[in-house]
């Protein structure tokens, strides 16, 4: 973890001089260029909230110490007021009206004769069912400033500009109402959880090397500034809470948080309890509350407390108990595969509307099958590493979060369920091909909110983003990919990496040149299509003609099966990759003899190779037997000699 220190002015001035000198010897500082966002803003939140549980309303005070670590002078700041999305006429509501495939949770399907009408749930909310977050008494260092609410954003014109490398304190009061559960946060979700409190507080927007990211809340995703949260929540004493942070007063609260052997007794008149949480180095604070939560705590790897909060419902208790040792295993797997989880606790909480990742916790639906809950919990836990600790800008690059999370989830599910499929990503490739064939694909550079279809967003972010990594394994080999993932986490945790950072890490680890890969895969909808054009006899030899029909190039693994049952493989390096990968069959057990051929330059769509055996000794030739290269037309990838 990193602290944030304000340097006294004279030290700062001295550092500027040192930095100037260092620029003269800029090679020595080359490492600073590894990430465009090598500085970042810092926040320190203090919040006190009092909840009117009967009306799902809450009032609070917020103090936010904001540190401007940029070299810009800030005259404005922006806050997110996410609950305002749940009002008729909001951008989120309008979007659900106009997108051809609205999220099923946001519409109610009504039969009208033969027709099915989708009624927009947000547009029909009544005043006591909407969400809101009203801000009052906004002050900067004690001076009242103008704050204007624009939909889900609060635009604040500052009383005095925040100079580079200085700190300012914002204070405000907020008045909130938790909407009827529609998306992510809400009251009384489908499984009867009273409070799903995500994105519930005024949250300052991220300002980074690209500028402000004051994205309106339309559907997705979230991005934030790291800092320390100190949150006190006062609510009727019967409610059990789970969420981000470490409870500071467990022996006053009880509800399963108390130390072993402690019996918690509330004074007779106690109606409400004040839960005091502290969460260091997070960019979000989420909680949930219900009167019927059961609460188990299990020790995970590195002594991390894993909390499980779920309804006291006899139909689900068994599943939630079985889930607990499984999640210990999953966390251990992720720690080994990516790097250690850096916090002391994580909570799996029944709540929300499916599965959503938050700081140190997830809200998931919990009435389904064990397999279903396990899959969701595994996915959401995986987000910790990518959404929370690395924390790329999810709105701009959702594929770096959802895609990479899907990748590690598929690996761990394949491992723990004992499926042990040779290619655990096979399903992803099929779904990606179906999107390409639909003609509705948009490049991964599309903002998460701005895809024409929800389906295009989902497949791009989760699936094509996951293939970015599984296909990288095809390019540089599984060992180098595994090393890349670990090094990426090590080098960029708590730094908001950008797409170039994962590419550059893979280059550093492998020595390959991957600029073209990042560009083609994420900035275009170029596809891969190689084919075996012909197999002809030439005396005692066989000539195989290959062609590249797709715009995106790749190195080629070619497997030849002979009629005598033997197998041989050929590897055609891609010239612009400047890399020769290790024989992939090495890692799958029996190593197959491999011949490395001349490289294939991109500019030439044709390639010929000679096999020094007659055609009638060949049974079958296959391009990429691993299935890890996303060739959109599989039909022409194999050739059977008849
Ligand atoms: Zn996800």
Coordinates of C-alpha atoms and ligand atoms in Angstrom, one line a residue:
X1 CA 0.0 0.0 0.0
X2 CA 1.0 3.5 -0.6
X3 CA 0.6 6.5 1.6
X4 CA 0.1 10.0 0.3
X5 CA 2.3 12.7 1.8
X6 CA 2.2 16.4 1.1
X7 CA 5.7 17.6 0.8
X8 CA 6.7 20.9 2.4
X9 CA 7.1 23.6 -0.2
X10 CA 10.9 23.8 0.1
X11 CA 11.4 20.1 -0.4
X12 CA 9.0 20.3 -3.4
X13 CA 11.1 23.1 -4.9
X14 CA 14.3 21.2 -4.3
X15 CA 12.7 18.2 -5.9
X16 CA 11.8 20.2 -9.0
X17 CA 15.5 21.2 -9.3
X18 CA 16.6 17.6 -8.9
X19 CA 14.0 16.6 -11.4
X20 CA 15.2 19.2 -13.9
X21 CA 18.8 17.8 -13.6
X22 CA 17.5 14.3 -14.0
X23 CA 15.8 15.3 -17.2
X24 CA 19.2 16.1 -18.6
X25 CA 20.1 12.5 -18.0
X26 CA 16.8 11.2 -19.0
X27 CA 17.9 7.7 -19.7
X28 CA 18.2 7.2 -15.9
X29 CA 14.6 8.2 -15.5
X30 CA 13.3 6.1 -18.4
X31 CA 11.4 3.9 -15.9
X32 CA 9.2 6.9 -15.0
X33 CA 7.7 6.6 -18.5
X34 CA 6.4 3.1 -17.9
X35 CA 2.9 4.4 -17.1
X36 CA 1.4 7.7 -18.3
X37 CA -0.4 8.0 -14.9
X38 CA 2.6 7.9 -12.7
X39 CA 1.0 10.5 -10.5
X40 CA -2.5 10.3 -9.1
X41 CA -4.9 12.3 -7.0
X42 CA -5.6 11.2 -3.4
X43 CA -8.7 11.4 -1.2
X44 CA -9.5 11.0 2.5
X45 CA -13.2 10.6 3.2
X46 CA -15.0 10.9 6.5
X47 CA -18.7 10.2 6.5
X48 CA -21.4 10.0 9.2
X49 CA -24.7 8.6 8.0
X50 CA -27.9 8.0 9.7
X51 CA -30.4 5.7 8.1
X52 CA -34.2 5.9 8.3
X53 CA -34.7 2.2 7.5
X54 CA -38.5 2.4 7.3
X55 CA -38.3 4.9 4.4
X56 CA -35.0 3.8 2.8
X57 CA -33.7 7.3 3.3
X58 CA -30.4 8.4 4.8
X59 CA -28.8 11.7 5.8
X60 CA -25.1 12.3 6.1
X61 CA -22.2 14.6 6.4
X62 CA -19.1 14.2 4.4
X63 CA -15.6 15.7 4.8
X64 CA -13.3 15.0 1.9
X65 CA -9.6 16.0 2.0
X66 CA -8.5 16.2 -1.6
X67 CA -4.9 16.2 -2.7
X68 CA -4.0 17.6 -6.1
X69 CA -0.9 15.6 -7.1
X70 CA -1.2 16.8 -10.7
X71 CA 0.7 19.8 -12.2
X72 CA -2.7 21.3 -13.2
X73 CA -4.5 24.1 -11.3
X74 CA -8.0 22.9 -10.7
X75 CA -10.8 25.4 -10.9
X76 CA -13.6 22.9 -10.8
X77 CA -14.3 19.5 -9.4
X78 CA -17.0 16.9 -10.2
X79 CA -18.8 14.4 -8.0
X80 CA -20.8 11.4 -9.0
X81 CA -24.4 11.3 -7.6
X82 CA -25.2 7.8 -8.8
X83 CA -28.6 7.4 -7.1
X84 CA -30.1 10.2 -9.3
X85 CA -30.0 7.7 -12.2
X86 CA -33.1 6.1 -10.8
X87 CA -35.5 8.8 -11.7
X88 CA -38.0 9.1 -14.6
X89 CA -36.3 11.0 -17.5
X90 CA -32.8 10.3 -16.3
X91 CA -30.1 9.3 -18.9
X92 CA -30.2 5.8 -17.6
X93 CA -34.0 5.7 -18.1
X94 CA -33.8 7.2 -21.5
X95 CA -31.0 4.8 -22.5
X96 CA -33.2 1.8 -21.6
X97 CA -36.0 3.2 -23.7
X98 CA -33.8 3.6 -26.8
X99 CA -31.3 0.7 -26.8
X100 CA -32.7 -2.2 -28.8
X101 CA -31.8 -4.8 -26.2
X102 CA -32.3 -3.2 -22.8
X103 CA -31.1 -5.0 -19.7
X104 CA -33.8 -7.4 -18.6
X105 CA -33.6 -6.0 -15.0
X106 CA -34.5 -2.6 -16.2
X107 CA -37.7 -3.5 -18.0
X108 CA -40.9 -5.4 -17.1
X109 CA -42.2 -7.6 -19.9
X110 CA -45.9 -7.3 -20.4
X111 CA -48.0 -9.4 -22.8
X112 CA -50.3 -7.3 -25.0
X113 CA -52.2 -9.9 -27.2
X114 CA -49.4 -11.5 -29.3
X115 CA -47.1 -8.7 -28.7
X116 CA -44.6 -8.4 -25.8
X117 CA -44.2 -4.9 -24.5
X118 CA -41.1 -3.9 -22.4
X119 CA -42.1 -1.4 -19.8
X120 CA -39.3 0.8 -18.5
X121 CA -39.1 0.3 -14.7
X122 CA -37.3 3.6 -14.0
X123 CA -39.7 5.7 -16.0
X124 CA -42.5 4.3 -13.8
X125 CA -41.0 5.0 -10.4
X126 CA -43.0 7.0 -8.0
X127 CA -41.5 9.8 -5.9
X128 CA -41.1 7.5 -2.8
X129 CA -39.5 4.8 -5.0
X130 CA -36.9 6.8 -6.9
X131 CA -33.3 7.2 -5.9
X132 CA -31.8 10.6 -5.2
X133 CA -28.8 12.2 -3.6
X134 CA -29.3 15.9 -2.7
X135 CA -26.3 18.0 -1.7
X136 CA -26.4 21.0 0.5
X137 CA -24.1 23.2 2.4
X138 CA -21.1 22.6 0.1
X139 CA -18.0 24.3 1.4
X140 CA -14.3 24.4 0.4
X141 CA -12.1 25.1 3.4
X142 CA -15.1 26.6 5.2
X143 CA -16.1 28.9 2.3
X144 CA -19.5 28.3 0.6
X145 CA -19.1 27.4 -3.1
X146 CA -21.5 26.9 -6.0
X147 CA -22.4 23.3 -6.7
X148 CA -24.8 22.5 -9.5
X149 CA -26.5 19.1 -10.0
X150 CA -26.5 17.9 -13.6
X151 CA -28.2 14.5 -13.7
X152 CA -25.9 12.2 -11.9
X153 CA -23.0 14.7 -11.7
X154 CA -22.4 17.5 -9.3
X155 CA -20.3 20.3 -10.9
X156 CA -18.5 22.4 -8.4
X157 CA -17.0 25.8 -9.3
X158 CA -14.4 26.2 -6.6
X159 CA -14.0 29.3 -4.3
X160 CA -10.3 29.1 -4.8
X161 CA -8.3 27.1 -7.3
X162 CA -6.5 24.0 -6.1
X163 CA -2.8 24.6 -7.0
X164 CA -0.6 21.7 -8.0
X165 CA 0.6 19.6 -5.1
X166 CA -1.7 21.2 -2.5
X167 CA -4.6 20.0 -0.5
X168 CA -8.1 21.3 0.1
X169 CA -11.0 20.2 2.3
X170 CA -14.6 19.9 1.0
X171 CA -17.5 19.5 3.3
X172 CA -21.1 18.8 2.4
X173 CA -24.4 17.4 3.7
X174 CA -26.3 14.8 1.7
X175 CA -29.8 13.6 1.7
X176 CA -30.3 10.3 0.0
X177 CA -33.1 7.8 -0.9
X178 CA -32.3 4.3 -1.9
X179 CA -34.4 3.4 -5.0
X180 CA -36.5 0.3 -5.6
X181 CA -34.0 -2.3 -6.7
X182 CA -33.5 -2.0 -10.4
X183 CA -29.8 -2.0 -11.2
X184 CA -27.0 -2.9 -8.7
X185 CA -28.1 -0.8 -5.7
X186 CA -31.6 -0.7 -4.3
X187 CA -34.1 -1.7 -1.6
X188 CA -35.7 -5.1 -1.2
X189 CA -34.0 -6.9 -4.0
X190 CA -35.4 -10.0 -5.8
X191 CA -34.3 -12.1 -2.9
X192 CA -35.6 -9.8 -0.2
X193 CA -32.4 -8.1 0.9
X194 CA -33.4 -4.8 2.4
X195 CA -30.4 -2.5 1.6
X196 CA -27.9 -3.0 -1.3
X197 CA -25.9 0.2 -0.8
X198 CA -23.5 0.6 -3.7
X199 CA -22.6 4.0 -5.2
X200 CA -24.7 5.6 -2.5
X201 CA -22.6 8.5 -1.4
X202 CA -21.2 11.7 -3.2
X203 CA -18.1 10.3 -4.8
X204 CA -15.5 12.6 -6.3
X205 CA -14.7 11.9 -10.0
X206 CA -11.3 10.8 -11.1
X207 CA -8.9 13.4 -12.5
X208 CA -5.8 11.8 -14.1
X209 CA -3.3 12.4 -16.8
X210 CA -6.2 12.4 -19.3
X211 CA -8.2 15.0 -17.4
X212 CA -11.6 14.7 -15.6
X213 CA -13.7 11.5 -15.9
X214 CA -17.1 12.8 -15.0
X215 CA -19.0 10.1 -16.7
X216 CA -22.8 10.3 -16.2
X217 CA -24.3 7.1 -14.7
X218 CA -26.0 5.5 -17.7
X219 CA -25.3 1.9 -17.2
X220 CA -21.6 1.2 -16.5
X221 CA -18.9 1.4 -15.2
X222 CA -17.1 2.9 -12.2
X223 CA -13.8 4.6 -11.8
X224 CA -12.5 6.4 -8.7
X225 CA -9.7 7.9 -6.7
X226 CA -7.9 5.8 -4.1
X227 CA -7.9 6.9 -0.6
X228 CA -8.9 6.2 3.0
X229 CA -12.5 5.9 4.0
X230 CA -13.7 6.4 7.6
X231 CA -17.5 5.7 7.6
X232 CA -20.0 5.7 10.5
X233 CA -23.4 4.2 9.7
X234 CA -26.2 4.5 12.3
X235 CA -29.1 2.1 11.7
X236 CA -31.7 0.2 13.7
X237 CA -29.9 -2.4 15.8
X238 CA -31.5 -5.4 14.3
X239 CA -29.8 -4.9 10.9
X240 CA -26.7 -6.9 10.1
X241 CA -24.2 -5.1 7.8
X242 CA -21.5 -6.3 5.5
X243 CA -19.3 -4.3 3.2
X244 CA -16.0 -2.5 2.5
X245 CA -13.6 -1.9 5.3
X246 CA -12.7 -3.1 8.7
X247 CA -15.2 -2.8 11.5
X248 CA -13.6 -0.7 14.3
X249 CA -16.1 -1.5 17.1
X250 CA -16.9 -5.2 16.7
X251 CA -17.4 -5.8 20.4
X252 CA -20.0 -3.1 20.6
X253 CA -21.8 -4.3 17.4
X254 CA -21.7 -8.1 17.7
X255 CA -23.7 -9.6 14.8
X256 CA -20.9 -12.1 14.3
X257 CA -18.1 -9.5 14.2
X258 CA -17.2 -9.7 17.9
X259 CA -14.0 -11.3 19.1
X260 CA -14.2 -14.9 20.1
X261 CA -15.7 -15.4 23.5
X262 CA -17.2 -11.9 23.7
X263 CA -20.8 -11.7 24.5
X264 CA -22.3 -8.5 23.2
X265 CA -25.0 -6.9 25.2
X266 CA -26.6 -3.6 24.2
X267 CA -27.7 -1.1 26.8
X268 CA -31.5 -1.5 27.4
X269 CA -32.5 1.7 25.6
X270 CA -30.4 1.0 22.5
X271 CA -32.5 1.3 19.4
X272 CA -29.8 2.0 16.9
X273 CA -26.2 1.0 16.5
X274 CA -23.4 3.0 14.9
X275 CA -21.1 0.8 12.8
X276 CA -17.7 2.3 12.4
X277 CA -15.7 1.1 9.3
X278 CA -12.3 2.1 8.1
X279 CA -11.1 1.2 4.6
X280 CA -7.6 2.1 3.6
X281 CA -6.5 2.6 0.0
X282 CA -9.8 1.9 -1.7
X283 CA -11.7 3.8 -4.5
X284 CA -15.2 2.9 -3.4
X285 CA -17.2 2.1 -0.3
X286 CA -20.1 -0.3 -0.4
X287 CA -22.3 -1.9 2.2
X288 CA -25.5 -4.0 2.5
X289 CA -27.8 -4.6 5.4
X290 CA -30.6 -7.0 6.3
X291 CA -32.2 -8.2 9.5
X292 CA -32.1 -11.8 8.4
X293 CA -28.5 -12.1 7.5
X294 CA -26.5 -15.1 8.8
X295 CA -22.9 -14.2 9.1
X296 CA -20.0 -16.6 9.0
X297 CA -16.3 -15.8 9.0
X298 CA -13.7 -18.1 7.6
X299 CA -10.0 -17.7 7.5
X300 CA -8.6 -17.4 4.0
X301 CA -5.1 -17.4 2.7
X302 CA -2.6 -15.0 4.4
X303 CA -5.0 -14.8 7.4
X304 CA -7.5 -12.7 5.4
X305 CA -11.0 -12.9 6.9
X306 CA -13.6 -14.1 4.5
X307 CA -17.1 -13.0 5.5
X308 CA -20.3 -14.6 4.2
X309 CA -23.6 -12.8 4.7
X310 CA -26.7 -14.5 3.5
X311 CA -30.4 -14.9 4.4
X312 CA -31.5 -17.2 7.1
X313 CA -33.4 -19.3 4.6
X314 CA -33.2 -23.1 5.0
X315 CA -33.1 -23.6 1.2
X316 CA -29.9 -21.8 0.7
X317 CA -27.9 -22.3 3.9
X318 CA -26.3 -25.6 2.7
X319 CA -25.0 -23.9 -0.5
X320 CA -23.6 -20.9 1.3
X321 CA -21.8 -23.2 3.7
X322 CA -20.3 -25.3 0.9
X323 CA -19.3 -22.1 -0.9
X324 CA -17.0 -21.1 2.0
X325 CA -14.1 -23.6 1.7
X326 CA -14.3 -23.3 -2.1
X327 CA -13.7 -19.5 -2.0
X328 CA -10.7 -20.1 0.2
X329 CA -9.3 -22.2 -2.6
X330 CA -10.2 -19.6 -5.2
X331 CA -8.5 -16.8 -3.3
X332 CA -5.4 -19.0 -2.9
X333 CA -5.4 -19.7 -6.7
X334 CA -5.7 -16.0 -7.6
X335 CA -3.0 -15.1 -5.1
X336 CA -0.6 -17.5 -6.7
X337 CA -1.7 -16.7 -10.3
X338 CA -1.7 -12.9 -10.0
X339 CA -0.3 -11.7 -6.7
X340 CA -1.4 -11.4 -3.1
X341 CA -4.7 -9.9 -2.2
X342 CA -3.6 -6.8 -0.3
X343 CA -6.4 -6.2 2.2
X344 CA -7.3 -8.0 5.5
X345 CA -10.9 -8.9 4.7
X346 CA -13.3 -9.7 1.9
X347 CA -17.1 -10.2 2.1
X348 CA -19.4 -12.3 0.0
X349 CA -22.8 -10.6 0.5
X350 CA -26.2 -11.7 -0.7
X351 CA -27.7 -8.6 -2.4
X352 CA -27.8 -6.6 -5.5
X353 CA -29.1 -7.9 -8.8
X354 CA -26.7 -10.5 -10.1
X355 CA -23.1 -10.1 -9.2
X356 CA -21.2 -6.9 -8.9
X357 CA -17.7 -6.1 -7.6
X358 CA -16.9 -3.5 -5.0
X359 CA -14.0 -2.7 -2.6
X360 CA -13.3 -5.7 -0.4
X361 CA -16.7 -7.1 -1.1
X362 CA -19.3 -8.3 -3.7
X363 CA -23.0 -8.3 -3.8
X364 CA -24.4 -11.4 -5.5
X365 CA -27.7 -13.1 -5.8
X366 CA -27.7 -16.2 -3.5
X367 CA -30.8 -18.3 -4.1
X368 CA -29.5 -20.3 -7.1
X369 CA -27.6 -23.5 -7.4
X370 CA -24.2 -24.0 -5.8
X371 CA -22.6 -24.1 -9.2
X372 CA -24.2 -20.8 -10.1
X373 CA -23.2 -19.0 -6.9
X374 CA -19.7 -20.5 -7.0
X375 CA -19.3 -19.2 -10.6
X376 CA -20.5 -15.7 -9.8
X377 CA -18.6 -15.5 -6.5
X378 CA -15.4 -16.7 -8.3
X379 CA -15.8 -14.0 -11.0
X380 CA -16.5 -11.2 -8.5
X381 CA -13.6 -12.2 -6.3
X382 CA -11.4 -12.1 -9.4
X383 CA -12.4 -8.5 -9.9
X384 CA -10.5 -7.5 -6.8
X385 CA -7.2 -7.8 -8.7
X386 CA -8.3 -6.1 -11.9
X387 CA -11.2 -3.7 -11.0
X388 CA -10.0 -2.8 -7.6
X389 CA -6.3 -3.1 -7.1
X390 CA -5.1 -2.4 -10.6
X391 CA -8.2 -0.4 -11.4
X392 CA -7.8 0.6 -15.1
X393 CA -10.4 3.1 -16.2
X394 CA -13.4 0.6 -16.5
X395 CA -15.6 3.1 -18.4
X396 CA -13.0 3.6 -21.1
X397 CA -11.5 0.1 -21.1
X398 CA -14.0 -2.3 -19.7
X399 CA -12.2 -5.2 -21.4
X400 CA -9.2 -4.8 -19.1
X401 CA -11.4 -5.4 -16.1
X402 CA -14.2 -7.7 -17.3
X403 CA -12.1 -9.5 -19.8
X404 CA -9.1 -10.2 -17.6
X405 CA -11.5 -11.2 -14.7
X406 CA -13.3 -13.6 -17.1
X407 CA -9.9 -15.1 -18.1
X408 CA -8.8 -15.9 -14.5
X409 CA -12.3 -17.0 -13.6
X410 CA -12.3 -19.6 -16.5
X411 CA -8.9 -20.9 -15.4
X412 CA -9.8 -21.3 -11.8
X413 CA -13.3 -22.8 -12.5
X414 CA -11.6 -25.3 -14.9
X415 CA -9.1 -26.2 -12.1
X416 CA -11.4 -26.4 -9.0
X417 CA -14.3 -28.1 -10.6
X418 CA -12.0 -30.8 -12.0
X419 CA -13.2 -30.2 -15.6
X420 CA -9.5 -29.9 -16.7
X421 CA -10.5 -29.0 -20.3
X422 CA -7.4 -28.5 -22.6
X423 CA -8.9 -25.2 -23.7
X424 CA -11.1 -23.8 -20.9
X425 CA -11.8 -20.7 -23.1
X426 CA -13.4 -22.6 -26.0
X427 CA -16.8 -21.2 -25.3
X428 CA -15.5 -17.6 -25.3
X429 CA -14.2 -18.0 -28.9
X430 CA -17.5 -19.4 -30.1
X431 CA -19.4 -16.4 -28.6
X432 CA -16.9 -13.9 -30.1
X433 CA -17.3 -15.5 -33.5
X434 CA -21.1 -15.2 -33.2
X435 CA -20.7 -11.5 -32.5
X436 CA -18.4 -11.0 -35.5
X437 CA -20.9 -12.9 -37.7
X438 CA -23.7 -10.7 -36.5
X439 CA -22.0 -7.6 -38.0
X440 CA -22.6 -5.8 -34.7
X441 CA -19.1 -5.8 -33.3
X442 CA -17.6 -2.4 -32.2
X443 CA -14.0 -1.9 -31.3
X444 CA -12.9 -2.4 -27.7
X445 CA -12.0 1.3 -27.6
X446 CA -15.7 2.1 -27.4
X447 CA -16.7 3.6 -24.1
X448 CA -18.6 1.1 -21.9
X449 CA -21.8 3.1 -22.1
X450 CA -21.8 3.8 -25.8
X451 CA -22.1 0.4 -27.6
X452 CA -25.1 0.2 -29.9
X453 CA -26.3 -3.0 -28.2
X454 CA -25.8 -4.3 -24.6
X455 CA -24.9 -7.7 -26.2
X456 CA -22.1 -6.0 -28.2
X457 CA -20.8 -4.5 -25.0
X458 CA -20.9 -7.7 -23.1
X459 CA -19.2 -9.9 -25.7
X460 CA -16.6 -7.3 -26.4
X461 CA -15.7 -6.6 -22.8
X462 CA -16.0 -10.0 -21.2
X463 CA -15.2 -12.3 -24.1
X464 CA -13.0 -10.4 -26.5
X465 CA -11.2 -8.9 -23.5
X466 CA -10.6 -12.4 -22.1
X467 CA -9.4 -13.6 -25.5
X468 CA -6.9 -10.8 -25.5
X469 CA -5.1 -12.8 -22.8
X470 CA -5.8 -16.4 -23.9
X471 CA -4.6 -15.5 -27.4
X472 CA -1.6 -13.7 -26.0
X473 CA -0.7 -17.2 -24.6
X474 CA -0.9 -18.4 -28.2
X475 CA 1.5 -15.6 -29.3
X476 CA 4.1 -15.7 -26.6
X477 CA 3.5 -19.1 -25.0
X478 CA 1.8 -20.1 -21.7
X479 CA 4.9 -19.6 -19.5
X480 CA 5.4 -16.1 -20.7
X481 CA 1.7 -15.3 -20.3
X482 CA 1.7 -16.5 -16.7
X483 CA 4.8 -14.3 -16.0
X484 CA 3.2 -11.3 -17.8
X485 CA 0.1 -11.5 -15.5
X486 CA 2.2 -11.6 -12.3
X487 CA 4.5 -8.8 -13.5
X488 CA 1.6 -6.6 -14.6
X489 CA 0.0 -6.8 -11.2
X490 CA 3.3 -6.2 -9.4
X491 CA 4.3 -3.2 -11.5
X492 CA 0.8 -1.6 -11.8
X493 CA -1.1 -2.3 -8.6
X494 CA -2.6 0.9 -7.3
X495 CA -1.6 2.7 -10.5
X496 CA -4.6 2.6 -12.9
X497 CA -2.8 0.9 -15.8
X498 CA -3.8 1.7 -19.4
X499 CA -4.0 -0.7 -22.3
X500 CA -0.4 0.0 -23.3
X501 CA 0.8 -1.1 -19.8
X502 CA -0.4 -4.7 -20.3
X503 CA 1.0 -4.8 -23.8
X504 CA 4.3 -3.3 -22.6
X505 CA 4.5 -5.8 -19.7
X506 CA 4.1 -8.7 -22.2
X507 CA 6.8 -7.2 -24.3
X508 CA 9.2 -6.8 -21.3
X509 CA 8.6 -10.4 -20.2
X510 CA 8.7 -12.0 -23.7
X511 CA 10.9 -9.8 -25.8
X512 CA 8.2 -9.9 -28.5
X513 CA 6.9 -6.8 -30.4
X514 CA 3.2 -6.5 -29.7
X515 CA 2.2 -3.0 -30.8
X516 CA 0.3 -4.4 -33.7
X517 CA -1.5 -6.9 -31.5
X518 CA -2.9 -4.2 -29.1
X519 CA -3.9 -2.0 -32.1
X520 CA -5.6 -4.6 -34.2
X521 CA -7.3 -6.4 -31.3
X522 CA -8.5 -3.4 -29.3
X523 CA -8.7 -0.4 -31.6
X524 CA -10.3 -2.1 -34.7
X525 CA -12.7 -4.8 -35.6
X526 CA -10.1 -6.5 -37.8
X527 CA -10.5 -10.3 -37.7
X528 CA -8.2 -13.3 -38.1
X529 CA -8.8 -15.7 -40.9
X530 CA -6.2 -18.1 -42.2
X531 CA -6.9 -21.0 -44.4
X532 CA -5.3 -24.0 -46.1
X533 CA -5.7 -23.3 -49.7
X534 CA -4.3 -26.4 -51.3
X535 CA -2.2 -29.5 -50.6
X536 CA -0.4 -30.8 -53.6
X537 CA 2.0 -33.6 -54.4
X538 CA 5.5 -32.7 -55.6
X539 CA 7.4 -35.9 -56.1
X540 CA 8.2 -37.4 -52.7
X541 CA 7.2 -34.1 -51.1
X542 CA 4.0 -32.3 -50.3
X543 CA 3.4 -28.6 -50.8
X544 CA 1.0 -26.8 -48.5
X545 CA -0.3 -23.4 -49.6
X546 CA -1.7 -21.2 -46.8
X547 CA -3.4 -17.9 -47.2
X548 CA -4.4 -15.0 -44.9
X549 CA -7.8 -13.7 -45.7
X550 CA -8.4 -11.7 -42.5
X551 CA -6.9 -8.3 -41.9
X552 CA -5.2 -9.3 -38.7
X553 CA -2.0 -11.3 -38.9
X554 CA -0.8 -14.1 -36.6
X555 CA 2.0 -16.6 -36.3
X556 CA 0.9 -20.1 -37.4
X557 CA 1.1 -23.4 -35.6
X558 CA 0.4 -26.1 -38.2
X559 CA -0.1 -29.7 -37.1
X560 CA 0.3 -32.6 -39.5
X561 CA -1.1 -36.0 -38.7
X562 CA 0.3 -38.9 -40.8
X563 CA -1.4 -42.1 -41.8
X564 CA 1.0 -44.1 -39.6
X565 CA -0.4 -42.3 -36.5
X566 CA 2.6 -40.0 -35.9
X567 CA 2.1 -36.2 -35.5
X568 CA 4.5 -33.4 -36.4
X569 CA 4.1 -29.7 -36.1
X570 CA 5.4 -26.7 -38.0
X571 CA 5.7 -23.1 -36.6
X572 CA 5.6 -20.1 -38.9
X573 CA 6.7 -17.0 -37.0
X574 CA 5.1 -13.7 -37.8
X575 CA 7.8 -11.3 -39.0
X576 CA 6.4 -8.3 -37.2
X577 CA 6.3 -10.2 -33.9
X578 CA 10.1 -10.6 -33.8
X579 CA 9.6 -13.6 -31.6
X580 CA 9.8 -17.4 -31.7
X581 CA 7.7 -19.1 -29.0
X582 CA 8.7 -22.3 -27.3
X583 CA 7.1 -25.5 -28.6
X584 CA 3.6 -25.4 -27.0
X585 CA 3.2 -29.2 -27.0
X586 CA 6.0 -29.2 -24.3
X587 CA 3.5 -28.1 -21.7
X588 CA 0.7 -30.5 -22.6
X589 CA 2.7 -33.7 -21.9
X590 CA 4.0 -35.6 -24.9
X591 CA 6.2 -33.1 -26.8
X592 CA 5.5 -33.2 -30.6
X593 CA 8.5 -32.7 -32.9
X594 CA 8.3 -29.2 -34.2
X595 CA 10.1 -27.5 -37.1
X596 CA 10.4 -23.7 -37.1
X597 CA 10.0 -22.4 -40.7
X598 CA 10.8 -19.0 -42.3
X599 CA 8.8 -16.1 -41.0
X600 CA 5.7 -14.8 -42.7
X601 CA 5.6 -11.1 -43.4
X602 CA 2.2 -9.5 -43.1
X603 CA 2.3 -7.8 -46.5
X604 CA 2.2 -11.1 -48.3
X605 CA -1.2 -12.9 -47.9
X606 CA 0.3 -16.2 -49.2
X607 CA 2.7 -18.7 -47.8
X608 CA 4.0 -22.1 -49.0
X609 CA 5.7 -24.8 -47.1
X610 CA 7.1 -28.1 -48.1
X611 CA 6.6 -31.3 -46.1
X612 CA 9.2 -33.9 -47.0
X613 CA 6.8 -36.8 -47.2
X614 CA 4.4 -37.8 -50.0
X615 CA 0.8 -36.6 -49.9
X616 CA -0.6 -40.1 -49.4
X617 CA 1.2 -40.4 -46.1
X618 CA -0.7 -37.4 -44.7
X619 CA -4.0 -37.8 -43.0
X620 CA -4.9 -34.4 -41.8
X621 CA -3.4 -30.9 -41.6
X622 CA -4.7 -28.4 -39.0
X623 CA -4.0 -24.7 -38.4
X624 CA -3.7 -24.0 -34.6
X625 CA -4.8 -27.3 -32.9
X626 CA -5.0 -25.4 -29.6
X627 CA -7.9 -23.3 -30.7
X628 CA -6.4 -20.3 -28.9
X629 CA -6.0 -18.2 -32.1
X630 CA -9.4 -16.5 -32.8
X631 CA -9.8 -17.5 -36.4
X632 CA -13.3 -16.5 -37.3
X633 CA -13.7 -19.0 -40.1
X634 CA -12.7 -22.4 -38.7
X635 CA -13.9 -24.4 -41.7
X636 CA -10.8 -23.7 -43.8
X637 CA -8.4 -24.4 -40.9
X638 CA -8.1 -28.1 -41.5
X639 CA -7.6 -30.2 -44.5
X640 CA -8.2 -33.9 -44.7
X641 CA -6.4 -35.9 -47.4
X642 CA -8.8 -38.4 -48.9
Ligands
LIG1 ZN1 -17.4 -8.7 -13.9

